[in-house]
């Protein structure tokens, strides 16, 4: 908690984890306070990242970047999972996933929150565009904004917004 806290996690290799998707109490980054920032960069394979920005978080920002285009578009990450839970005011979330079986879930509550999810990539020669993508974004409150871009096959996107003036 506090003001202007920053968390940066950078992982490469296989089976990287910032938190656990099996145990929801095992959070990779947990933040409270004002103007907090969480950046998670995971390259390699089998990544998972979990960020929880609590109800006292105001103007918090979460950025998760999973996978890589690799050398000439070959070797992008695979089996990524990213979950962000934000409860507070004016929080933002960006999730970028490349590779094979991406999953992204963003839950936001409060007023003025925004979310962007990008899954799949256009690697060199169209290699590793993506497959089995799933994105679920739930926003509650006023003026929420959400963007989901999916490339590849088996893509599913569900966006639920509550309140007024949501985009």
mmCIF file with all atom_site columns, C-alpha atoms in Angstrom:
data_model
loop_
_atom_site.group_PDB
_atom_site.id
_atom_site.type_symbol
_atom_site.label_atom_id
_atom_site.label_alt_id
_atom_site.label_comp_id
_atom_site.label_asym_id
_atom_site.label_entity_id
_atom_site.label_seq_id
_atom_site.pdbx_PDB_ins_code
_atom_site.Cartn_x
_atom_site.Cartn_y
_atom_site.Cartn_z
_atom_site.occupancy
_atom_site.B_iso_or_equiv
_atom_site.pdbx_formal_charge
_atom_site.auth_seq_id
_atom_site.auth_comp_id
_atom_site.auth_asym_id
_atom_site.auth_atom_id
_atom_site.pdbx_PDB_model_num
ATOM 1   C CA . UNK A 1 1   ? 0.000   0.000   0.000   1.00 0.00 ? 1   UNK A CA 1
ATOM 2   C CA . UNK A 1 2   ? 1.042   3.612   -0.224  1.00 0.00 ? 2   UNK A CA 1
ATOM 3   C CA . UNK A 1 3   ? 1.684   5.852   -3.218  1.00 0.00 ? 3   UNK A CA 1
ATOM 4   C CA . UNK A 1 4   ? 3.579   5.320   -6.502  1.00 0.00 ? 4   UNK A CA 1
ATOM 5   C CA . UNK A 1 5   ? 4.533   1.686   -5.795  1.00 0.00 ? 5   UNK A CA 1
ATOM 6   C CA . UNK A 1 6   ? 5.954   -0.244  -8.737  1.00 0.00 ? 6   UNK A CA 1
ATOM 7   C CA . UNK A 1 7   ? 6.268   -3.986  -9.198  1.00 0.00 ? 7   UNK A CA 1
ATOM 8   C CA . UNK A 1 8   ? 8.228   -5.439  -12.122 1.00 0.00 ? 8   UNK A CA 1
ATOM 9   C CA . UNK A 1 9   ? 8.459   -9.180  -12.757 1.00 0.00 ? 9   UNK A CA 1
ATOM 10  C CA . UNK A 1 10  ? 10.505  -10.490 -15.687 1.00 0.00 ? 10  UNK A CA 1
ATOM 11  C CA . UNK A 1 11  ? 10.697  -14.236 -16.351 1.00 0.00 ? 11  UNK A CA 1
ATOM 12  C CA . UNK A 1 12  ? 12.099  -16.306 -19.195 1.00 0.00 ? 12  UNK A CA 1
ATOM 13  C CA . UNK A 1 13  ? 12.381  -20.024 -19.809 1.00 0.00 ? 13  UNK A CA 1
ATOM 14  C CA . UNK A 1 14  ? 9.732   -22.660 -19.173 1.00 0.00 ? 14  UNK A CA 1
ATOM 15  C CA . UNK A 1 15  ? 6.905   -22.977 -16.648 1.00 0.00 ? 15  UNK A CA 1
ATOM 16  C CA . UNK A 1 16  ? 7.120   -19.407 -15.345 1.00 0.00 ? 16  UNK A CA 1
ATOM 17  C CA . UNK A 1 17  ? 4.557   -18.349 -12.799 1.00 0.00 ? 17  UNK A CA 1
ATOM 18  C CA . UNK A 1 18  ? 3.698   -15.124 -11.015 1.00 0.00 ? 18  UNK A CA 1
ATOM 19  C CA . UNK A 1 19  ? 1.034   -16.493 -8.702  1.00 0.00 ? 19  UNK A CA 1
ATOM 20  C CA . UNK A 1 20  ? -1.046  -19.614 -9.222  1.00 0.00 ? 20  UNK A CA 1
ATOM 21  C CA . UNK A 1 21  ? -4.071  -20.162 -11.365 1.00 0.00 ? 21  UNK A CA 1
ATOM 22  C CA . UNK A 1 22  ? -4.979  -23.216 -9.299  1.00 0.00 ? 22  UNK A CA 1
ATOM 23  C CA . UNK A 1 23  ? -4.963  -21.398 -5.962  1.00 0.00 ? 23  UNK A CA 1
ATOM 24  C CA . UNK A 1 24  ? -6.685  -18.007 -6.198  1.00 0.00 ? 24  UNK A CA 1
ATOM 25  C CA . UNK A 1 25  ? -5.132  -16.931 -2.898  1.00 0.00 ? 25  UNK A CA 1
ATOM 26  C CA . UNK A 1 26  ? -1.661  -17.257 -4.440  1.00 0.00 ? 26  UNK A CA 1
ATOM 27  C CA . UNK A 1 27  ? -1.389  -13.893 -6.201  1.00 0.00 ? 27  UNK A CA 1
ATOM 28  C CA . UNK A 1 28  ? 1.784   -12.894 -8.014  1.00 0.00 ? 28  UNK A CA 1
ATOM 29  C CA . UNK A 1 29  ? 1.317   -9.157  -7.436  1.00 0.00 ? 29  UNK A CA 1
ATOM 30  C CA . UNK A 1 30  ? -1.026  -7.609  -4.868  1.00 0.00 ? 30  UNK A CA 1
ATOM 31  C CA . UNK A 1 31  ? -1.231  -3.824  -4.652  1.00 0.00 ? 31  UNK A CA 1
ATOM 32  C CA . UNK A 1 32  ? -3.180  -1.224  -2.708  1.00 0.00 ? 32  UNK A CA 1
ATOM 33  C CA . UNK A 1 33  ? -2.827  2.547   -2.592  1.00 0.00 ? 33  UNK A CA 1
ATOM 34  C CA . UNK A 1 34  ? -2.551  5.292   -5.180  1.00 0.00 ? 34  UNK A CA 1
ATOM 35  C CA . UNK A 1 35  ? -0.737  5.262   -8.545  1.00 0.00 ? 35  UNK A CA 1
ATOM 36  C CA . UNK A 1 36  ? 0.568   1.704   -8.193  1.00 0.00 ? 36  UNK A CA 1
ATOM 37  C CA . UNK A 1 37  ? 2.001   -0.038  -11.253 1.00 0.00 ? 37  UNK A CA 1
ATOM 38  C CA . UNK A 1 38  ? 2.532   -3.713  -11.998 1.00 0.00 ? 38  UNK A CA 1
ATOM 39  C CA . UNK A 1 39  ? 4.520   -4.895  -15.031 1.00 0.00 ? 39  UNK A CA 1
ATOM 40  C CA . UNK A 1 40  ? 4.904   -8.607  -15.730 1.00 0.00 ? 40  UNK A CA 1
ATOM 41  C CA . UNK A 1 41  ? 6.921   -9.803  -18.727 1.00 0.00 ? 41  UNK A CA 1
ATOM 42  C CA . UNK A 1 42  ? 7.072   -13.548 -19.336 1.00 0.00 ? 42  UNK A CA 1
ATOM 43  C CA . UNK A 1 43  ? 8.857   -15.166 -22.276 1.00 0.00 ? 43  UNK A CA 1
ATOM 44  C CA . UNK A 1 44  ? 9.254   -18.852 -22.992 1.00 0.00 ? 44  UNK A CA 1
ATOM 45  C CA . UNK A 1 45  ? 6.489   -21.370 -22.472 1.00 0.00 ? 45  UNK A CA 1
ATOM 46  C CA . UNK A 1 46  ? 3.797   -22.238 -19.940 1.00 0.00 ? 46  UNK A CA 1
ATOM 47  C CA . UNK A 1 47  ? 3.464   -18.794 -18.345 1.00 0.00 ? 47  UNK A CA 1
ATOM 48  C CA . UNK A 1 48  ? 0.834   -17.707 -15.852 1.00 0.00 ? 48  UNK A CA 1
ATOM 49  C CA . UNK A 1 49  ? 0.439   -14.319 -14.184 1.00 0.00 ? 49  UNK A CA 1
ATOM 50  C CA . UNK A 1 50  ? -2.006  -13.052 -11.570 1.00 0.00 ? 50  UNK A CA 1
ATOM 51  C CA . UNK A 1 51  ? -2.415  -9.474  -10.388 1.00 0.00 ? 51  UNK A CA 1
ATOM 52  C CA . UNK A 1 52  ? -4.787  -8.291  -7.666  1.00 0.00 ? 52  UNK A CA 1
ATOM 53  C CA . UNK A 1 53  ? -5.141  -4.550  -7.192  1.00 0.00 ? 53  UNK A CA 1
ATOM 54  C CA . UNK A 1 54  ? -7.320  -4.066  -4.135  1.00 0.00 ? 54  UNK A CA 1
ATOM 55  C CA . UNK A 1 55  ? -10.316 -1.835  -3.391  1.00 0.00 ? 55  UNK A CA 1
ATOM 56  C CA . UNK A 1 56  ? -8.044  0.878   -2.025  1.00 0.00 ? 56  UNK A CA 1
ATOM 57  C CA . UNK A 1 57  ? -6.184  1.032   -5.350  1.00 0.00 ? 57  UNK A CA 1
ATOM 58  C CA . UNK A 1 58  ? -6.696  4.292   -7.217  1.00 0.00 ? 58  UNK A CA 1
ATOM 59  C CA . UNK A 1 59  ? -5.134  4.980   -10.641 1.00 0.00 ? 59  UNK A CA 1
ATOM 60  C CA . UNK A 1 60  ? -3.470  1.561   -10.552 1.00 0.00 ? 60  UNK A CA 1
ATOM 61  C CA . UNK A 1 61  ? -2.043  0.110   -13.769 1.00 0.00 ? 61  UNK A CA 1
ATOM 62  C CA . UNK A 1 62  ? -1.397  -3.537  -14.632 1.00 0.00 ? 62  UNK A CA 1
ATOM 63  C CA . UNK A 1 63  ? 0.567   -4.574  -17.736 1.00 0.00 ? 63  UNK A CA 1
ATOM 64  C CA . UNK A 1 64  ? 1.099   -8.232  -18.585 1.00 0.00 ? 64  UNK A CA 1
ATOM 65  C CA . UNK A 1 65  ? 3.125   -9.252  -21.630 1.00 0.00 ? 65  UNK A CA 1
ATOM 66  C CA . UNK A 1 66  ? 3.373   -12.990 -22.289 1.00 0.00 ? 66  UNK A CA 1
ATOM 67  C CA . UNK A 1 67  ? 5.231   -14.851 -24.999 1.00 0.00 ? 67  UNK A CA 1
ATOM 68  C CA . UNK A 1 68  ? 7.447   -13.520 -27.719 1.00 0.00 ? 68  UNK A CA 1
ATOM 69  C CA . UNK A 1 69  ? 7.470   -13.476 -31.472 1.00 0.00 ? 69  UNK A CA 1
ATOM 70  C CA . UNK A 1 70  ? 10.768  -15.332 -31.201 1.00 0.00 ? 70  UNK A CA 1
ATOM 71  C CA . UNK A 1 71  ? 13.368  -15.471 -33.917 1.00 0.00 ? 71  UNK A CA 1
ATOM 72  C CA . UNK A 1 72  ? 11.649  -14.693 -37.218 1.00 0.00 ? 72  UNK A CA 1
ATOM 73  C CA . UNK A 1 73  ? 8.274   -15.341 -35.615 1.00 0.00 ? 73  UNK A CA 1
ATOM 74  C CA . UNK A 1 74  ? 9.180   -18.859 -34.507 1.00 0.00 ? 74  UNK A CA 1
ATOM 75  C CA . UNK A 1 75  ? 9.145   -19.844 -30.843 1.00 0.00 ? 75  UNK A CA 1
ATOM 76  C CA . UNK A 1 76  ? 6.383   -17.693 -29.462 1.00 0.00 ? 76  UNK A CA 1
ATOM 77  C CA . UNK A 1 77  ? 5.231   -18.573 -25.961 1.00 0.00 ? 77  UNK A CA 1
ATOM 78  C CA . UNK A 1 78  ? 2.446   -21.051 -25.383 1.00 0.00 ? 78  UNK A CA 1
ATOM 79  C CA . UNK A 1 79  ? -0.141  -22.027 -22.770 1.00 0.00 ? 79  UNK A CA 1
ATOM 80  C CA . UNK A 1 80  ? -0.288  -18.494 -21.286 1.00 0.00 ? 80  UNK A CA 1
ATOM 81  C CA . UNK A 1 81  ? -2.824  -17.572 -18.598 1.00 0.00 ? 81  UNK A CA 1
ATOM 82  C CA . UNK A 1 82  ? -3.244  -14.002 -17.313 1.00 0.00 ? 82  UNK A CA 1
ATOM 83  C CA . UNK A 1 83  ? -5.775  -12.799 -14.762 1.00 0.00 ? 83  UNK A CA 1
ATOM 84  C CA . UNK A 1 84  ? -6.150  -9.278  -13.409 1.00 0.00 ? 84  UNK A CA 1
ATOM 85  C CA . UNK A 1 85  ? -8.599  -8.296  -10.676 1.00 0.00 ? 85  UNK A CA 1
ATOM 86  C CA . UNK A 1 86  ? -8.964  -4.594  -9.987  1.00 0.00 ? 86  UNK A CA 1
ATOM 87  C CA . UNK A 1 87  ? -11.274 -3.092  -7.426  1.00 0.00 ? 87  UNK A CA 1
ATOM 88  C CA . UNK A 1 88  ? -11.041 0.637   -6.952  1.00 0.00 ? 88  UNK A CA 1
ATOM 89  C CA . UNK A 1 89  ? -11.225 3.762   -9.083  1.00 0.00 ? 89  UNK A CA 1
ATOM 90  C CA . UNK A 1 90  ? -9.732  4.689   -12.454 1.00 0.00 ? 90  UNK A CA 1
ATOM 91  C CA . UNK A 1 91  ? -7.649  1.535   -12.851 1.00 0.00 ? 91  UNK A CA 1
ATOM 92  C CA . UNK A 1 92  ? -6.275  0.187   -16.121 1.00 0.00 ? 92  UNK A CA 1
ATOM 93  C CA . UNK A 1 93  ? -5.154  -3.161  -17.457 1.00 0.00 ? 93  UNK A CA 1
ATOM 94  C CA . UNK A 1 94  ? -3.252  -4.202  -20.601 1.00 0.00 ? 94  UNK A CA 1
ATOM 95  C CA . UNK A 1 95  ? -2.687  -7.861  -21.467 1.00 0.00 ? 95  UNK A CA 1
ATOM 96  C CA . UNK A 1 96  ? -0.690  -8.950  -24.522 1.00 0.00 ? 96  UNK A CA 1
ATOM 97  C CA . UNK A 1 97  ? -0.418  -12.663 -25.254 1.00 0.00 ? 97  UNK A CA 1
ATOM 98  C CA . UNK A 1 98  ? 1.286   -14.438 -28.150 1.00 0.00 ? 98  UNK A CA 1
ATOM 99  C CA . UNK A 1 99  ? 1.532   -18.090 -28.973 1.00 0.00 ? 99  UNK A CA 1
ATOM 100 C CA . UNK A 1 100 ? -0.838  -21.024 -28.689 1.00 0.00 ? 100 UNK A CA 1
ATOM 101 C CA . UNK A 1 101 ? -3.423  -21.464 -25.916 1.00 0.00 ? 101 UNK A CA 1
ATOM 102 C CA . UNK A 1 102 ? -3.896  -18.019 -24.381 1.00 0.00 ? 102 UNK A CA 1
ATOM 103 C CA . UNK A 1 103 ? -6.470  -17.233 -21.684 1.00 0.00 ? 103 UNK A CA 1
ATOM 104 C CA . UNK A 1 104 ? -7.044  -13.727 -20.285 1.00 0.00 ? 104 UNK A CA 1
ATOM 105 C CA . UNK A 1 105 ? -9.556  -12.697 -17.635 1.00 0.00 ? 105 UNK A CA 1
ATOM 106 C CA . UNK A 1 106 ? -9.936  -9.119  -16.412 1.00 0.00 ? 106 UNK A CA 1
ATOM 107 C CA . UNK A 1 107 ? -12.406 -8.180  -13.676 1.00 0.00 ? 107 UNK A CA 1
ATOM 108 C CA . UNK A 1 108 ? -12.716 -4.496  -12.822 1.00 0.00 ? 108 UNK A CA 1
ATOM 109 C CA . UNK A 1 109 ? -15.013 -2.679  -10.471 1.00 0.00 ? 109 UNK A CA 1
ATOM 110 C CA . UNK A 1 110 ? -15.501 0.979   -9.687  1.00 0.00 ? 110 UNK A CA 1
ATOM 111 C CA . UNK A 1 111 ? -15.604 3.996   -11.942 1.00 0.00 ? 111 UNK A CA 1
ATOM 112 C CA . UNK A 1 112 ? -13.595 4.948   -14.998 1.00 0.00 ? 112 UNK A CA 1
ATOM 113 C CA . UNK A 1 113 ? -11.729 1.658   -15.500 1.00 0.00 ? 113 UNK A CA 1
ATOM 114 C CA . UNK A 1 114 ? -10.260 0.560   -18.830 1.00 0.00 ? 114 UNK A CA 1
ATOM 115 C CA . UNK A 1 115 ? -9.012  -2.729  -20.197 1.00 0.00 ? 115 UNK A CA 1
ATOM 116 C CA . UNK A 1 116 ? -7.211  -3.852  -23.362 1.00 0.00 ? 116 UNK A CA 1
ATOM 117 C CA . UNK A 1 117 ? -6.533  -7.477  -24.321 1.00 0.00 ? 117 UNK A CA 1
ATOM 118 C CA . UNK A 1 118 ? -4.555  -8.501  -27.405 1.00 0.00 ? 118 UNK A CA 1
ATOM 119 C CA . UNK A 1 119 ? -4.159  -12.198 -28.164 1.00 0.00 ? 119 UNK A CA 1
ATOM 120 C CA . UNK A 1 120 ? -2.118  -13.775 -30.919 1.00 0.00 ? 120 UNK A CA 1
ATOM 121 C CA . UNK A 1 121 ? 0.482   -12.113 -33.088 1.00 0.00 ? 121 UNK A CA 1
ATOM 122 C CA . UNK A 1 122 ? 1.388   -11.762 -36.690 1.00 0.00 ? 122 UNK A CA 1
ATOM 123 C CA . UNK A 1 123 ? 4.858   -13.271 -36.587 1.00 0.00 ? 123 UNK A CA 1
ATOM 124 C CA . UNK A 1 124 ? 7.216   -13.474 -39.534 1.00 0.00 ? 124 UNK A CA 1
ATOM 125 C CA . UNK A 1 125 ? 5.428   -15.084 -42.447 1.00 0.00 ? 125 UNK A CA 1
ATOM 126 C CA . UNK A 1 126 ? 2.278   -15.555 -40.353 1.00 0.00 ? 126 UNK A CA 1
ATOM 127 C CA . UNK A 1 127 ? 3.908   -18.080 -38.007 1.00 0.00 ? 127 UNK A CA 1
ATOM 128 C CA . UNK A 1 128 ? 2.477   -18.273 -34.463 1.00 0.00 ? 128 UNK A CA 1
ATOM 129 C CA . UNK A 1 129 ? -0.610  -16.219 -35.099 1.00 0.00 ? 129 UNK A CA 1
ATOM 130 C CA . UNK A 1 130 ? -2.379  -17.853 -32.168 1.00 0.00 ? 130 UNK A CA 1
ATOM 131 C CA . UNK A 1 131 ? -4.844  -20.589 -31.365 1.00 0.00 ? 131 UNK A CA 1
ATOM 132 C CA . UNK A 1 132 ? -7.412  -21.426 -28.694 1.00 0.00 ? 132 UNK A CA 1
ATOM 133 C CA . UNK A 1 133 ? -7.709  -17.835 -27.480 1.00 0.00 ? 133 UNK A CA 1
ATOM 134 C CA . UNK A 1 134 ? -10.205 -16.923 -24.772 1.00 0.00 ? 134 UNK A CA 1
ATOM 135 C CA . UNK A 1 135 ? -10.740 -13.462 -23.251 1.00 0.00 ? 135 UNK A CA 1
ATOM 136 C CA . UNK A 1 136 ? -13.298 -12.617 -20.583 1.00 0.00 ? 136 UNK A CA 1
ATOM 137 C CA . UNK A 1 137 ? -13.627 -9.004  -19.402 1.00 0.00 ? 137 UNK A CA 1
ATOM 138 C CA . UNK A 1 138 ? -16.146 -7.973  -16.740 1.00 0.00 ? 138 UNK A CA 1
ATOM 139 C CA . UNK A 1 139 ? -16.456 -4.311  -15.815 1.00 0.00 ? 139 UNK A CA 1
ATOM 140 C CA . UNK A 1 140 ? -18.807 -2.688  -13.357 1.00 0.00 ? 140 UNK A CA 1
ATOM 141 C CA . UNK A 1 141 ? -19.376 0.996   -12.706 1.00 0.00 ? 141 UNK A CA 1
ATOM 142 C CA . UNK A 1 142 ? -19.389 4.060   -14.914 1.00 0.00 ? 142 UNK A CA 1
ATOM 143 C CA . UNK A 1 143 ? -17.392 4.962   -18.007 1.00 0.00 ? 143 UNK A CA 1
ATOM 144 C CA . UNK A 1 144 ? -15.638 1.590   -18.313 1.00 0.00 ? 144 UNK A CA 1
ATOM 145 C CA . UNK A 1 145 ? -13.764 0.985   -21.552 1.00 0.00 ? 145 UNK A CA 1
ATOM 146 C CA . UNK A 1 146 ? -12.727 -2.348  -23.027 1.00 0.00 ? 146 UNK A CA 1
ATOM 147 C CA . UNK A 1 147 ? -10.902 -3.489  -26.147 1.00 0.00 ? 147 UNK A CA 1
ATOM 148 C CA . UNK A 1 148 ? -10.306 -7.112  -27.158 1.00 0.00 ? 148 UNK A CA 1
ATOM 149 C CA . UNK A 1 149 ? -8.307  -8.109  -30.237 1.00 0.00 ? 149 UNK A CA 1
ATOM 150 C CA . UNK A 1 150 ? -7.955  -11.803 -31.075 1.00 0.00 ? 150 UNK A CA 1
ATOM 151 C CA . UNK A 1 151 ? -6.069  -13.374 -33.959 1.00 0.00 ? 151 UNK A CA 1
ATOM 152 C CA . UNK A 1 152 ? -6.087  -17.050 -34.813 1.00 0.00 ? 152 UNK A CA 1
ATOM 153 C CA . UNK A 1 153 ? -8.566  -19.904 -34.449 1.00 0.00 ? 153 UNK A CA 1
ATOM 154 C CA . UNK A 1 154 ? -10.978 -20.941 -31.684 1.00 0.00 ? 154 UNK A CA 1
ATOM 155 C CA . UNK A 1 155 ? -11.099 -17.369 -30.369 1.00 0.00 ? 155 UNK A CA 1
ATOM 156 C CA . UNK A 1 156 ? -13.849 -16.450 -27.903 1.00 0.00 ? 156 UNK A CA 1
ATOM 157 C CA . UNK A 1 157 ? -14.390 -13.025 -26.324 1.00 0.00 ? 157 UNK A CA 1
ATOM 158 C CA . UNK A 1 158 ? -16.975 -12.191 -23.665 1.00 0.00 ? 158 UNK A CA 1
ATOM 159 C CA . UNK A 1 159 ? -17.270 -8.619  -22.390 1.00 0.00 ? 159 UNK A CA 1
ATOM 160 C CA . UNK A 1 160 ? -19.839 -7.749  -19.704 1.00 0.00 ? 160 UNK A CA 1
ATOM 161 C CA . UNK A 1 161 ? -20.200 -4.111  -18.712 1.00 0.00 ? 161 UNK A CA 1
ATOM 162 C CA . UNK A 1 162 ? -22.489 -2.593  -16.110 1.00 0.00 ? 162 UNK A CA 1
ATOM 163 C CA . UNK A 1 163 ? -23.187 1.093   -15.539 1.00 0.00 ? 163 UNK A CA 1
ATOM 164 C CA . UNK A 1 164 ? -23.364 3.976   -17.984 1.00 0.00 ? 164 UNK A CA 1
ATOM 165 C CA . UNK A 1 165 ? -21.334 5.172   -20.979 1.00 0.00 ? 165 UNK A CA 1
ATOM 166 C CA . UNK A 1 166 ? -19.320 1.946   -21.343 1.00 0.00 ? 166 UNK A CA 1
ATOM 167 C CA . UNK A 1 167 ? -17.381 1.377   -24.570 1.00 0.00 ? 167 UNK A CA 1
#
